[in-house]
N, CA, C and O atoms as a MOPAC input file, in Angstrom:
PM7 MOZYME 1SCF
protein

 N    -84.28900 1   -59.82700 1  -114.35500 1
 C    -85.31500 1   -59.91900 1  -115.39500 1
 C    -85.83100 1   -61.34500 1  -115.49900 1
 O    -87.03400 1   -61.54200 1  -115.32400 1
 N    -84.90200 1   -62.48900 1  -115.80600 1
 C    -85.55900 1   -63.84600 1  -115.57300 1
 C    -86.21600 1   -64.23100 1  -114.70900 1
 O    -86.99500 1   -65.15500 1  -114.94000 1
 N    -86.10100 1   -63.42400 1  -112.87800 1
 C    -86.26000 1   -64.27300 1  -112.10800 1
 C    -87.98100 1   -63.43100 1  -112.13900 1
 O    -88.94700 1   -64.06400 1  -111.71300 1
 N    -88.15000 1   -62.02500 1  -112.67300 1
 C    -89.06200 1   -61.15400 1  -112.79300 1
 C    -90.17700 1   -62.66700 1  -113.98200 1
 O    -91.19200 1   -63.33700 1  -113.79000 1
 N    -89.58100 1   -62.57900 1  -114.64600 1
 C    -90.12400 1   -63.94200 1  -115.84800 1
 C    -90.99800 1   -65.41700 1  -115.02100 1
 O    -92.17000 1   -65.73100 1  -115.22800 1
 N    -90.18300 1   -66.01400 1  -114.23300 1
 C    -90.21400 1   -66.63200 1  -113.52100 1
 C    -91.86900 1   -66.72400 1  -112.72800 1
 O    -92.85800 1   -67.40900 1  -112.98900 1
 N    -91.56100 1   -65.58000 1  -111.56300 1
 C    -92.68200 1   -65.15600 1  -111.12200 1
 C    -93.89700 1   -65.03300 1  -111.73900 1
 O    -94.99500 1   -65.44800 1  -111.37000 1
 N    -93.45300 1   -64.15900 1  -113.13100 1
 C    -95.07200 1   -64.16200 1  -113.32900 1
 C    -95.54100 1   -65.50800 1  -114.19000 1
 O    -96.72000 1   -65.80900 1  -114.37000 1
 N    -94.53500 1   -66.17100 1  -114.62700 1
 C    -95.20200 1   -67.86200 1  -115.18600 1
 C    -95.78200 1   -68.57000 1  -114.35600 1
 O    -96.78200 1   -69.23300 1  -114.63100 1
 N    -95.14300 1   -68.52000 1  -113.02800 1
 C    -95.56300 1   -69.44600 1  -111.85400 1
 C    -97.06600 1   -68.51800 1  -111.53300 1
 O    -98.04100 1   -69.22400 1  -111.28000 1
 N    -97.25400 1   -67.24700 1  -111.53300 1
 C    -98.46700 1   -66.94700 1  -111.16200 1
 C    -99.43100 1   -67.19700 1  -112.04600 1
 O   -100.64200 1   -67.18200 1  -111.82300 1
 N    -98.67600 1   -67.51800 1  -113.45100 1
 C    -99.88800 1   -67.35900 1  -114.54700 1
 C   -100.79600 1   -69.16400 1  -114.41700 1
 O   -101.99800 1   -69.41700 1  -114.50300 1
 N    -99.51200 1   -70.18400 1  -114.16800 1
 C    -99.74400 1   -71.31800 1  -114.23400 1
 C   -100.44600 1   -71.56900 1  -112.48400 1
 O   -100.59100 1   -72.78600 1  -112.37200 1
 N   -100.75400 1   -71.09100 1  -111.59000 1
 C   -101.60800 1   -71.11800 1  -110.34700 1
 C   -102.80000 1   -70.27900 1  -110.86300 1
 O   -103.84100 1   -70.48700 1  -110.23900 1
 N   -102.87400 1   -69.38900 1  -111.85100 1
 C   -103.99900 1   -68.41800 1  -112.14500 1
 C   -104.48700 1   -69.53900 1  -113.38500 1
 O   -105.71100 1   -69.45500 1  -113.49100 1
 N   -104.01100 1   -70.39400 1  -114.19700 1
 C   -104.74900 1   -71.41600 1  -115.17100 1
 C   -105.31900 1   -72.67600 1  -113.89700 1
 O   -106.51500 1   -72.96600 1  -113.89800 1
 N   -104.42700 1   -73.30700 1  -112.93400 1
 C   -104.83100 1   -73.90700 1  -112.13100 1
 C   -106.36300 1   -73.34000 1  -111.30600 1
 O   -107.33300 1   -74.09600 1  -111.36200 1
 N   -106.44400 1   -72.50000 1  -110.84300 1
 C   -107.54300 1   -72.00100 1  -109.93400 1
 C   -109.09200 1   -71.94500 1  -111.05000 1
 O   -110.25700 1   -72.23700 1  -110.78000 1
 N   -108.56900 1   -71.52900 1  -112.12200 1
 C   -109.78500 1   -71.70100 1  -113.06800 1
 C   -110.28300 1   -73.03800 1  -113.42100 1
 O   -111.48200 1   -73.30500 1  -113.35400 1
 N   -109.14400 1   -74.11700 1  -113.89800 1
 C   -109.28700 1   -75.20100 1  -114.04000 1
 C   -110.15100 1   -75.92400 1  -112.86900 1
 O   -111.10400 1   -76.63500 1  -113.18800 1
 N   -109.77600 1   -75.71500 1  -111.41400 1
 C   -110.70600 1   -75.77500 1  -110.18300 1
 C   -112.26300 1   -75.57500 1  -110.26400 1
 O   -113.24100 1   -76.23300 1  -109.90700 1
 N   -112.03700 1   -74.28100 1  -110.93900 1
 C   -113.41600 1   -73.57300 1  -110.47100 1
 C   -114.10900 1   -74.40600 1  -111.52800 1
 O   -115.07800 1   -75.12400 1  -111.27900 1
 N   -113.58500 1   -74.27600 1  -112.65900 1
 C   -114.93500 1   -75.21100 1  -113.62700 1
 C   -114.76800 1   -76.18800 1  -113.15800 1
 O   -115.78100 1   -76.83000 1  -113.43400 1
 N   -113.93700 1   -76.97100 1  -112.42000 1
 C   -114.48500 1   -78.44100 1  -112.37400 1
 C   -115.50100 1   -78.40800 1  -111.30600 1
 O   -116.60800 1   -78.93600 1  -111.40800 1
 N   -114.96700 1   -77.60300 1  -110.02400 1
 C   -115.97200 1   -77.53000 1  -109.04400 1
 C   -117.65000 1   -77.30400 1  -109.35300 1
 O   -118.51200 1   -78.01000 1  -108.83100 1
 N   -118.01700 1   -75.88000 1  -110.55900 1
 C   -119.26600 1   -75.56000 1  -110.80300 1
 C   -119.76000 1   -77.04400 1  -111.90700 1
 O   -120.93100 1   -77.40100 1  -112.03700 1
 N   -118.86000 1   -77.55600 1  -112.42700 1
 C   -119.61300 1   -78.61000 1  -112.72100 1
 C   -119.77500 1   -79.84800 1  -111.78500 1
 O   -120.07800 1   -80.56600 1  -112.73800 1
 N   -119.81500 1   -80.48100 1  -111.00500 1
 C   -119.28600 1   -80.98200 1  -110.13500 1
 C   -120.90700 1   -80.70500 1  -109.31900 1
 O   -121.65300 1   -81.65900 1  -109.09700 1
 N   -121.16800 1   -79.69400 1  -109.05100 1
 C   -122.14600 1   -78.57200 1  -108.37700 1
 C   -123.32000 1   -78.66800 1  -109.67800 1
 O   -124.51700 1   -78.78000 1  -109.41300 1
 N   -122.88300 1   -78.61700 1  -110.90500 1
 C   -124.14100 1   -78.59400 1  -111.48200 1
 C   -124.53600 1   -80.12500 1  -111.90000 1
 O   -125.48800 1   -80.13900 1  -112.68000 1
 N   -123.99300 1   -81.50300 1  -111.54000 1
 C   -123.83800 1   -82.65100 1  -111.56700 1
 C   -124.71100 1   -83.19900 1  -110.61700 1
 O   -125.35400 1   -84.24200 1  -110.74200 1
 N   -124.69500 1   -82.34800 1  -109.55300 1
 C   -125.13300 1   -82.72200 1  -107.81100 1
 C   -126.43500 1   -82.13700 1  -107.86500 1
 O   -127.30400 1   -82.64900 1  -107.15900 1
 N   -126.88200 1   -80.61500 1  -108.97100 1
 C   -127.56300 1   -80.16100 1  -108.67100 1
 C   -128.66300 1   -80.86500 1  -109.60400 1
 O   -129.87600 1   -80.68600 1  -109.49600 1
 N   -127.88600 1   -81.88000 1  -110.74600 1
 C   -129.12100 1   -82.77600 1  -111.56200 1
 C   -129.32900 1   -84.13600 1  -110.78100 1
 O   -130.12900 1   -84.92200 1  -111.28800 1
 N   -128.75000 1   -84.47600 1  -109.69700 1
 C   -128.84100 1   -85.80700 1  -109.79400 1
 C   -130.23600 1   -85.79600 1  -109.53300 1
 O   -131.01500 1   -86.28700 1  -110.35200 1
 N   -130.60800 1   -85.31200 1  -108.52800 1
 C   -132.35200 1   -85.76200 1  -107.88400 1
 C   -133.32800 1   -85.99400 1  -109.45900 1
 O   -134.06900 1   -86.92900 1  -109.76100 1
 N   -133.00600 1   -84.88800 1  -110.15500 1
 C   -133.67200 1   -84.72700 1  -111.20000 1
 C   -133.76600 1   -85.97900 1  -112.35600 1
 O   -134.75900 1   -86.14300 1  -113.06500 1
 N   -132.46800 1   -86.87900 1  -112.41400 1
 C   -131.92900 1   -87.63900 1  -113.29800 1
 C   -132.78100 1   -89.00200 1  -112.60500 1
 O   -133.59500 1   -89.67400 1  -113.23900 1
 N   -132.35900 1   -89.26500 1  -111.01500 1
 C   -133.03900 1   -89.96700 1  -110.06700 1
 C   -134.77300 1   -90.12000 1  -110.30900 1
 O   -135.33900 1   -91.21000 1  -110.38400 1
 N   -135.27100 1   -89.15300 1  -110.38400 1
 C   -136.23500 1   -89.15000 1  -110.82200 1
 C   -136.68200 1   -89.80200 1  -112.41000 1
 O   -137.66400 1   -90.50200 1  -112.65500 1
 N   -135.89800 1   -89.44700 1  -113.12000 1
 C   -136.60000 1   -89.63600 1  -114.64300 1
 C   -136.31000 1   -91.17800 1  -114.81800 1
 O   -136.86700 1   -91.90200 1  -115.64400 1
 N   -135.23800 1   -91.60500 1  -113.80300 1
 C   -134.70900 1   -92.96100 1  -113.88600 1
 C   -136.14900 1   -93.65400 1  -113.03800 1
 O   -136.35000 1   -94.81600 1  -113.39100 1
 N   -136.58900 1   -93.42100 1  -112.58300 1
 C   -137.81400 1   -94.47100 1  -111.76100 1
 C   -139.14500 1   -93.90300 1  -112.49200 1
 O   -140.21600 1   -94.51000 1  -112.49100 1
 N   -138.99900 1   -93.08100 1  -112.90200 1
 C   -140.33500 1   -92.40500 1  -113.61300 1
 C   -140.47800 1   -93.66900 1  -115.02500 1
 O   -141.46100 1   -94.14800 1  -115.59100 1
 N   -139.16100 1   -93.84700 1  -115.17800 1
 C   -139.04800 1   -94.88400 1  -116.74600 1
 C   -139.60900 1   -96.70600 1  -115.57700 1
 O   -140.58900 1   -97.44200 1  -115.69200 1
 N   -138.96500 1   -96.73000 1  -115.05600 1
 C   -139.22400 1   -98.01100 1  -114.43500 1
 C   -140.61300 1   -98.14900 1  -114.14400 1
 O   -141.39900 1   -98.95300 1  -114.64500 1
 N   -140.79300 1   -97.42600 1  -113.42900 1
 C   -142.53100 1   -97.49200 1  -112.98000 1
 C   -143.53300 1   -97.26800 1  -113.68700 1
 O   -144.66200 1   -97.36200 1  -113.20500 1

């Protein structure tokens, strides 16, 4: 029964890990997907 315990903590704490991933990745991705945009508003102010 513990070692049954065990297992599923370790899967639960790789199943909080993989999420923790994924949002960092889609932000990460939505970071990359503003820069041009940010790039822009930054020389749009200069010029």
């Amino acid at each position: 029964m513990n070692e049954r315990r065990g297992q599923a903590l370790l899967g639960f704490q790789t199943l909080s890990w993989d999420a923790t991933f994924l949002t960092g990745s889609l932000r990460a991705l939505g970071w990359l997907g503003n820069l041009p945009f940010t790039l822009a508003d930054e020389l749009a102010r200069e010029g």
